[in-house]
PDB file of C-alpha atoms in Angstrom:
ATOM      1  CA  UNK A   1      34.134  -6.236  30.651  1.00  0.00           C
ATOM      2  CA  UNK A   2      33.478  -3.548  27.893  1.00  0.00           C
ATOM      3  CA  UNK A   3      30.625  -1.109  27.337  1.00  0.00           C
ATOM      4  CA  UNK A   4      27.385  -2.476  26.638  1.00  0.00           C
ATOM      5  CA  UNK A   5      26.805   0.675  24.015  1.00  0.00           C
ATOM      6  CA  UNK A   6      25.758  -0.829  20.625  1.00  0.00           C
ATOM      7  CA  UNK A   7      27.639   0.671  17.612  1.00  0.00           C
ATOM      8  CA  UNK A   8      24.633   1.497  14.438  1.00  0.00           C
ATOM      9  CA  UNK A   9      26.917   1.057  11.348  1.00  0.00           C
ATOM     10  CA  UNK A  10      25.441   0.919   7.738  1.00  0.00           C
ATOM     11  CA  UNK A  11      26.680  -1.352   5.223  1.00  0.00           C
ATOM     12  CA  UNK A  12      29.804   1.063   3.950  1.00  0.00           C
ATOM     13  CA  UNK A  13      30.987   0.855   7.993  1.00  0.00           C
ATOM     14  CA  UNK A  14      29.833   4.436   8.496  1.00  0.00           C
ATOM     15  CA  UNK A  15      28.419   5.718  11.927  1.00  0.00           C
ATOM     16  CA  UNK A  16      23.944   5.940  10.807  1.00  0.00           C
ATOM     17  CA  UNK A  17      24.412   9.429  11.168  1.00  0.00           C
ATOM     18  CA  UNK A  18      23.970  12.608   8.370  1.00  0.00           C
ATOM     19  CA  UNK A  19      26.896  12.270   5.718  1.00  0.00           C
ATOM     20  CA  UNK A  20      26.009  16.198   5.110  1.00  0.00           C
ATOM     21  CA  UNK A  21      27.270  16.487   8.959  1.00  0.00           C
ATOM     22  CA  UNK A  22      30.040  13.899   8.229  1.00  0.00           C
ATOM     23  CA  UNK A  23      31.602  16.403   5.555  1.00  0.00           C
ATOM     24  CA  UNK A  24      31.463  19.169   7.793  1.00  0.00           C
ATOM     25  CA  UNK A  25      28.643  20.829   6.041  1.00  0.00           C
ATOM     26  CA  UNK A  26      26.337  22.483   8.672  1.00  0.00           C
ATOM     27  CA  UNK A  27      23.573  24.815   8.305  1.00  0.00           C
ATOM     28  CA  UNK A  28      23.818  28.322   8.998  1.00  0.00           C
ATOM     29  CA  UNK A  29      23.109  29.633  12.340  1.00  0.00           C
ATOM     30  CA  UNK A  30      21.839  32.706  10.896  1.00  0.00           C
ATOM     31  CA  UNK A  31      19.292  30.371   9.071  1.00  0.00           C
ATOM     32  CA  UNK A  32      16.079  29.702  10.908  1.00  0.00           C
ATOM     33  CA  UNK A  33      14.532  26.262  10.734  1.00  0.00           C
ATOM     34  CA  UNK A  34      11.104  27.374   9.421  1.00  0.00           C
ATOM     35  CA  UNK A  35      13.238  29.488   6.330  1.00  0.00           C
ATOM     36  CA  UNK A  36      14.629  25.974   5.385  1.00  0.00           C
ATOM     37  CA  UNK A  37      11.097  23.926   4.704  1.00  0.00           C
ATOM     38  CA  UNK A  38       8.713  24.545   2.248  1.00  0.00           C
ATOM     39  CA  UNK A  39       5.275  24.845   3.835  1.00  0.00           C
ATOM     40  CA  UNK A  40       3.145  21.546   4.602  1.00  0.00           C
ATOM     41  CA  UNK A  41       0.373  20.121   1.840  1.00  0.00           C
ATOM     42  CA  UNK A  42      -2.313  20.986   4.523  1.00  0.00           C
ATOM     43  CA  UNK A  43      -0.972  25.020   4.550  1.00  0.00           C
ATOM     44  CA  UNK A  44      -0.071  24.998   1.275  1.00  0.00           C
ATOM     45  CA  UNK A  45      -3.770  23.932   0.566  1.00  0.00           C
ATOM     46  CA  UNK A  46      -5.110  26.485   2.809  1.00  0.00           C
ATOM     47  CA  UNK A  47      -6.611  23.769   4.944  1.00  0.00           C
ATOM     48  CA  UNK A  48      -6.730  19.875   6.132  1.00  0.00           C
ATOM     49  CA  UNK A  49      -7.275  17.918   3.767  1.00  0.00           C
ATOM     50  CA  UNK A  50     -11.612  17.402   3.414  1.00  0.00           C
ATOM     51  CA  UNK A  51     -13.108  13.347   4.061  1.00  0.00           C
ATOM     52  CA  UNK A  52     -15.921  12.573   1.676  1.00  0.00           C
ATOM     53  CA  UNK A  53     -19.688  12.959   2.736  1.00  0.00           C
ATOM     54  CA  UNK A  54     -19.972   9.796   2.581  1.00  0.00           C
ATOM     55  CA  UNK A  55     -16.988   9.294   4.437  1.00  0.00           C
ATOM     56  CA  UNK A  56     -17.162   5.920   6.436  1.00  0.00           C
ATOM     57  CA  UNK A  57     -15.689   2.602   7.684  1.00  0.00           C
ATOM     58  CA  UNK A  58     -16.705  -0.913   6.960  1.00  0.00           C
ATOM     59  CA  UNK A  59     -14.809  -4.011   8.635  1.00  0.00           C
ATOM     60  CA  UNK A  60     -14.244  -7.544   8.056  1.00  0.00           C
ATOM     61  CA  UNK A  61     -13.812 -10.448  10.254  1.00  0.00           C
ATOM     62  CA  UNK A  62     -11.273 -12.568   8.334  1.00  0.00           C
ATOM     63  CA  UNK A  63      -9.217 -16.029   8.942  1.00  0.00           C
ATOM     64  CA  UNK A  64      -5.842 -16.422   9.753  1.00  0.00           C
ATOM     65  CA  UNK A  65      -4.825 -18.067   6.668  1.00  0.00           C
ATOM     66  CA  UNK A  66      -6.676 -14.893   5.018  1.00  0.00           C
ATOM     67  CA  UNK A  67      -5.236 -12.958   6.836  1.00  0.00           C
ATOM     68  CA  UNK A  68      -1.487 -13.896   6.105  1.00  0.00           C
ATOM     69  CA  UNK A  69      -2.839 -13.913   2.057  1.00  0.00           C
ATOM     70  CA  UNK A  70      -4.398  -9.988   2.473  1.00  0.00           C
ATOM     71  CA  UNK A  71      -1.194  -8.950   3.871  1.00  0.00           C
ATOM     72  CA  UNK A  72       1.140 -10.601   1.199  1.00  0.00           C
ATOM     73  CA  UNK A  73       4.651 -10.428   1.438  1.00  0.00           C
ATOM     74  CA  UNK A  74       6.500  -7.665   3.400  1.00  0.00           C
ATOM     75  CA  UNK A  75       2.802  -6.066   2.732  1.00  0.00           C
ATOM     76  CA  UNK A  76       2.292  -5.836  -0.692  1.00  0.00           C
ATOM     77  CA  UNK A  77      -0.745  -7.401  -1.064  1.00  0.00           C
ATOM     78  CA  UNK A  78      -2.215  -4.954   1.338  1.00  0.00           C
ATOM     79  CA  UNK A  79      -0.482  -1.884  -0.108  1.00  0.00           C
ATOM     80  CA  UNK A  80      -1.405  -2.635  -3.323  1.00  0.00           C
ATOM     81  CA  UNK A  81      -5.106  -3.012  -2.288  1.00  0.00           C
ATOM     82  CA  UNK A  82      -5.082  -0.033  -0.508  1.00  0.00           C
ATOM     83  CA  UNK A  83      -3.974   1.390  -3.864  1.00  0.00           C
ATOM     84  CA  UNK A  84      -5.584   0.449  -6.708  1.00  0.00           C
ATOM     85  CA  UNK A  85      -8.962   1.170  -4.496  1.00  0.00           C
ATOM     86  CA  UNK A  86      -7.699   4.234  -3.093  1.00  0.00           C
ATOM     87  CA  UNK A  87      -9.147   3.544   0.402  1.00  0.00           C
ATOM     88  CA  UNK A  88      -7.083   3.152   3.441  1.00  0.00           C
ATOM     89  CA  UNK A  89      -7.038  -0.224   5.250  1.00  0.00           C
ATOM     90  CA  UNK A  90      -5.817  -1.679   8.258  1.00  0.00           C
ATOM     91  CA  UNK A  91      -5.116  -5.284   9.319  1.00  0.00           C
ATOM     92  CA  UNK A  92      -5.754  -5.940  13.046  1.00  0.00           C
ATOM     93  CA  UNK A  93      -3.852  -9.663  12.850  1.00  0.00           C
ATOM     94  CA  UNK A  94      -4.022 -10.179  16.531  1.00  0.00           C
ATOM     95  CA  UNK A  95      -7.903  -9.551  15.875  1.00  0.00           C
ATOM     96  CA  UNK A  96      -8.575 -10.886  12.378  1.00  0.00           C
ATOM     97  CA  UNK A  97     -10.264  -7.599  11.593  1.00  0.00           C
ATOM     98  CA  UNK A  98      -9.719  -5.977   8.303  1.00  0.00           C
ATOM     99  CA  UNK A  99     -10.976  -2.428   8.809  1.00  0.00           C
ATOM    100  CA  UNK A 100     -11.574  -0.225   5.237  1.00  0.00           C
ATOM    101  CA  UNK A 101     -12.027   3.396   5.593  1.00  0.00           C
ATOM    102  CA  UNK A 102     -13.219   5.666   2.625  1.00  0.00           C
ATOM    103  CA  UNK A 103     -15.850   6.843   0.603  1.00  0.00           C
ATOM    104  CA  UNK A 104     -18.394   4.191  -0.408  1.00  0.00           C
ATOM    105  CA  UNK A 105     -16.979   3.387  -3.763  1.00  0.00           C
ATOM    106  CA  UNK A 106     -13.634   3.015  -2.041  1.00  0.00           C
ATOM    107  CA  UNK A 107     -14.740   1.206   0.763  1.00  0.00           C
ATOM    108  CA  UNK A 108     -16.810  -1.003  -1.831  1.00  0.00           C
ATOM    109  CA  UNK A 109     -13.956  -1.625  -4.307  1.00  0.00           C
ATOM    110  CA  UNK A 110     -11.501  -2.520  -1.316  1.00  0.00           C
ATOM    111  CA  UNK A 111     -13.931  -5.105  -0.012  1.00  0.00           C
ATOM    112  CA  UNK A 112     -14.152  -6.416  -3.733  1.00  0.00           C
ATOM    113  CA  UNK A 113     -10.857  -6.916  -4.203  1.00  0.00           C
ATOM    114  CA  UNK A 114      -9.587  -7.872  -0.783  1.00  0.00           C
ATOM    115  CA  UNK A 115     -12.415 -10.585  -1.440  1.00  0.00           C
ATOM    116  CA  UNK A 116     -10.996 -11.346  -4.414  1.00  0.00           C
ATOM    117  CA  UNK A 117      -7.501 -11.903  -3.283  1.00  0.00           C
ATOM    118  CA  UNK A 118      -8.980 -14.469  -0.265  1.00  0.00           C
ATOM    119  CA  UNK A 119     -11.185 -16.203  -2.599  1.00  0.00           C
ATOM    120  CA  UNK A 120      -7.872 -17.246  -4.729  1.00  0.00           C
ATOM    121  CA  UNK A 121      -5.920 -19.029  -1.857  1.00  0.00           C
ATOM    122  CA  UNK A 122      -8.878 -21.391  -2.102  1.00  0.00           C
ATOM    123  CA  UNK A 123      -9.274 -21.982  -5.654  1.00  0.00           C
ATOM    124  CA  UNK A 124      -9.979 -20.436  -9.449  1.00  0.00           C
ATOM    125  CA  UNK A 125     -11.439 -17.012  -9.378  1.00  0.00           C
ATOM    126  CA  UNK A 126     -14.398 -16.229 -11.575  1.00  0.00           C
ATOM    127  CA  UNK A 127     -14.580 -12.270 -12.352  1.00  0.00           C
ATOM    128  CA  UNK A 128     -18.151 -11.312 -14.113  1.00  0.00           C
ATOM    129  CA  UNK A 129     -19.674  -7.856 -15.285  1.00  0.00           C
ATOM    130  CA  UNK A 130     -21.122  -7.455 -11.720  1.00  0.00           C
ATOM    131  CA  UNK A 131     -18.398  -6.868 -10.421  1.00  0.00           C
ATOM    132  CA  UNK A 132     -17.402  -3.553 -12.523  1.00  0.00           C
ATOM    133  CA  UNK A 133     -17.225  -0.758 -10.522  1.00  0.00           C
ATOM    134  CA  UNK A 134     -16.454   1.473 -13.614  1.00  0.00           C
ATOM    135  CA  UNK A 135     -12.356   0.196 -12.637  1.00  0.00           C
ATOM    136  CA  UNK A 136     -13.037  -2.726 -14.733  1.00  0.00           C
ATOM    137  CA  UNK A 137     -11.441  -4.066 -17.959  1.00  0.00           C
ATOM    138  CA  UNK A 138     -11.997  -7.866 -19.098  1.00  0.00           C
ATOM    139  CA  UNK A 139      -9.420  -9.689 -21.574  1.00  0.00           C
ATOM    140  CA  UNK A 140     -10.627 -12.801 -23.028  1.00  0.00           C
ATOM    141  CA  UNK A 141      -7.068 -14.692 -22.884  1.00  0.00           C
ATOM    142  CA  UNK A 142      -7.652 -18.145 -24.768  1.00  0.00           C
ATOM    143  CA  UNK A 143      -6.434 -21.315 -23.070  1.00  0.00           C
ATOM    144  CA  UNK A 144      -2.862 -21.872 -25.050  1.00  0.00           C
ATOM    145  CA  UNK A 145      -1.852 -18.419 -24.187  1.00  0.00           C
ATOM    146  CA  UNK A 146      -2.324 -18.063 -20.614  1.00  0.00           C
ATOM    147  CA  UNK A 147       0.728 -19.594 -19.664  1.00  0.00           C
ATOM    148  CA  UNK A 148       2.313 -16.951 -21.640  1.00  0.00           C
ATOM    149  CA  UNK A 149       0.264 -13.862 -20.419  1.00  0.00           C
ATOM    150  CA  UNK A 150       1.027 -15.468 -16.373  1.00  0.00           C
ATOM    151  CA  UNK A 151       4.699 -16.189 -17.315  1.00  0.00           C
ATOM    152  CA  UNK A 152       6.916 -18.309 -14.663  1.00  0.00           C
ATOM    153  CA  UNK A 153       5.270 -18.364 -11.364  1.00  0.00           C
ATOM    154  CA  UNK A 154       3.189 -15.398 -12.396  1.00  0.00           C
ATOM    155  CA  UNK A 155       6.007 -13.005 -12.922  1.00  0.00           C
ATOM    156  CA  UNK A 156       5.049 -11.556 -16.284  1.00  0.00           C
ATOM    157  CA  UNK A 157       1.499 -10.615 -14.990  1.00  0.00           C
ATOM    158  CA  UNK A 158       3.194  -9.046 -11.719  1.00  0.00           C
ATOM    159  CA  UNK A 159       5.476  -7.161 -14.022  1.00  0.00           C
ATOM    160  CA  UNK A 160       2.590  -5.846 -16.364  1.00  0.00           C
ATOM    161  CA  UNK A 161       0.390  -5.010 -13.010  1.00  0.00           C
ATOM    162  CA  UNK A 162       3.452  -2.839 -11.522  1.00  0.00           C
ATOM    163  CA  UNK A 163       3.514  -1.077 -14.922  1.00  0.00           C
ATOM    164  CA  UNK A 164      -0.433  -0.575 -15.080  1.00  0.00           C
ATOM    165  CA  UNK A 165      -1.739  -0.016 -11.474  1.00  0.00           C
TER     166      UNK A 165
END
C-alpha cells in the first residue's frame, strides 16, 4: 500500500507553502528576525492596551434557536454585533451563554442589539426613542416604499448596512 502522508495543495495545484520560498527568494542570513518586524501596537504604544473603569462582563442565557440567529451565517451576525457596539462577545453554544465584555455603554448597546436581532426571528420589531443610546438614527420609511428600501430578500438594506456600519 502507499504512504498515508496527505498532500495540502491549494486551488492552482501548488504545495500550501510560501511562494516567496517557491521562487527562491530567502531572507538574508545576515538579517536578524527582530530587524525584519515593525514593533507590536502594545510597544509601539508604550504599553498594553488600558480596559475601561468600568470595565465589566454581563451574560445571557439564550435558546438554541437564538442562539443559531445571534451567530448568523459563517458568524456574521455575531461579528457584526460585536462591531457596531464595539464590545467583545462570545457565544458558548454548547452552554447557551452569550457572554458581553466591555464598558457599560458597550456592554449595554450589545445586549440591545443582540436583543434586537432574537426578538426578529419571532416576529416585527418595534424600535422607539428609548432605545437611543446616542448610536441612534430613525427613518420614517412609508408603507409603499419599504419594499424598495429592503430590496429582494433584504439585500439592498444589507448592502447599505455594509456601506454604513
Amino acid at each position: 500500500m502507499g504512504s498515508s502522508r496527505k498532500s495540502s495543495r491549494s486551488a492552482s495545484g501548488r504545495g500550501s507553502h510560501s511562494r516567496s520560498r517557491d521562487r527562491g527568494q530567502r531572507r538574508s542570513a545576515s538579517r536578524k528576525r527582530d530587524d525584519s518586524r515593525s514593533p507590536s501596537r502594545s510597544r509601539a504604544e508604550g504599553g498594553r492596551h488600558q480596559k475601561p473603569e468600568d470595565y465589566g462582563v454581563d451574560t445571557i442565557k439564550i435558546s438554541d434557536d437564538d442562539a443559531a440567529f445571534i451567530l448568523g451565517k459563517g458568524g456574521k451576525t455575531k461579528e457584526k454585533v460585536a462591531r457596531v457596539s464595539e464590545a467583545d462577545i462570545e457565544l458558548f453554544e454548547r452552554d447557551l451563554i452569550l457572554e458581553i465584555r466591555g464598558s457599560k455603554l458597550q456592554r449595554r448597546r450589545a445586549k440591545k442589539y443582540a436583543e434586537g436581532v432574537m426578538a426578529q426571528r419571532t416576529g416585527p420589531v418595534s424600535i422607539t426613542d428609548s432605545f437611543d443610546d446616542g448610536d441612534l438614527t430613525m427613518l420614517y420609511v412609508p408603507q409603499e416604499a419599504v419594499g424598495f428600501v429592503t430590496g429582494r430578500a433584504g439585500n439592498f438594506l444589507r448592502a447599505i448596512e455594509e456601506e454604513w456600519c
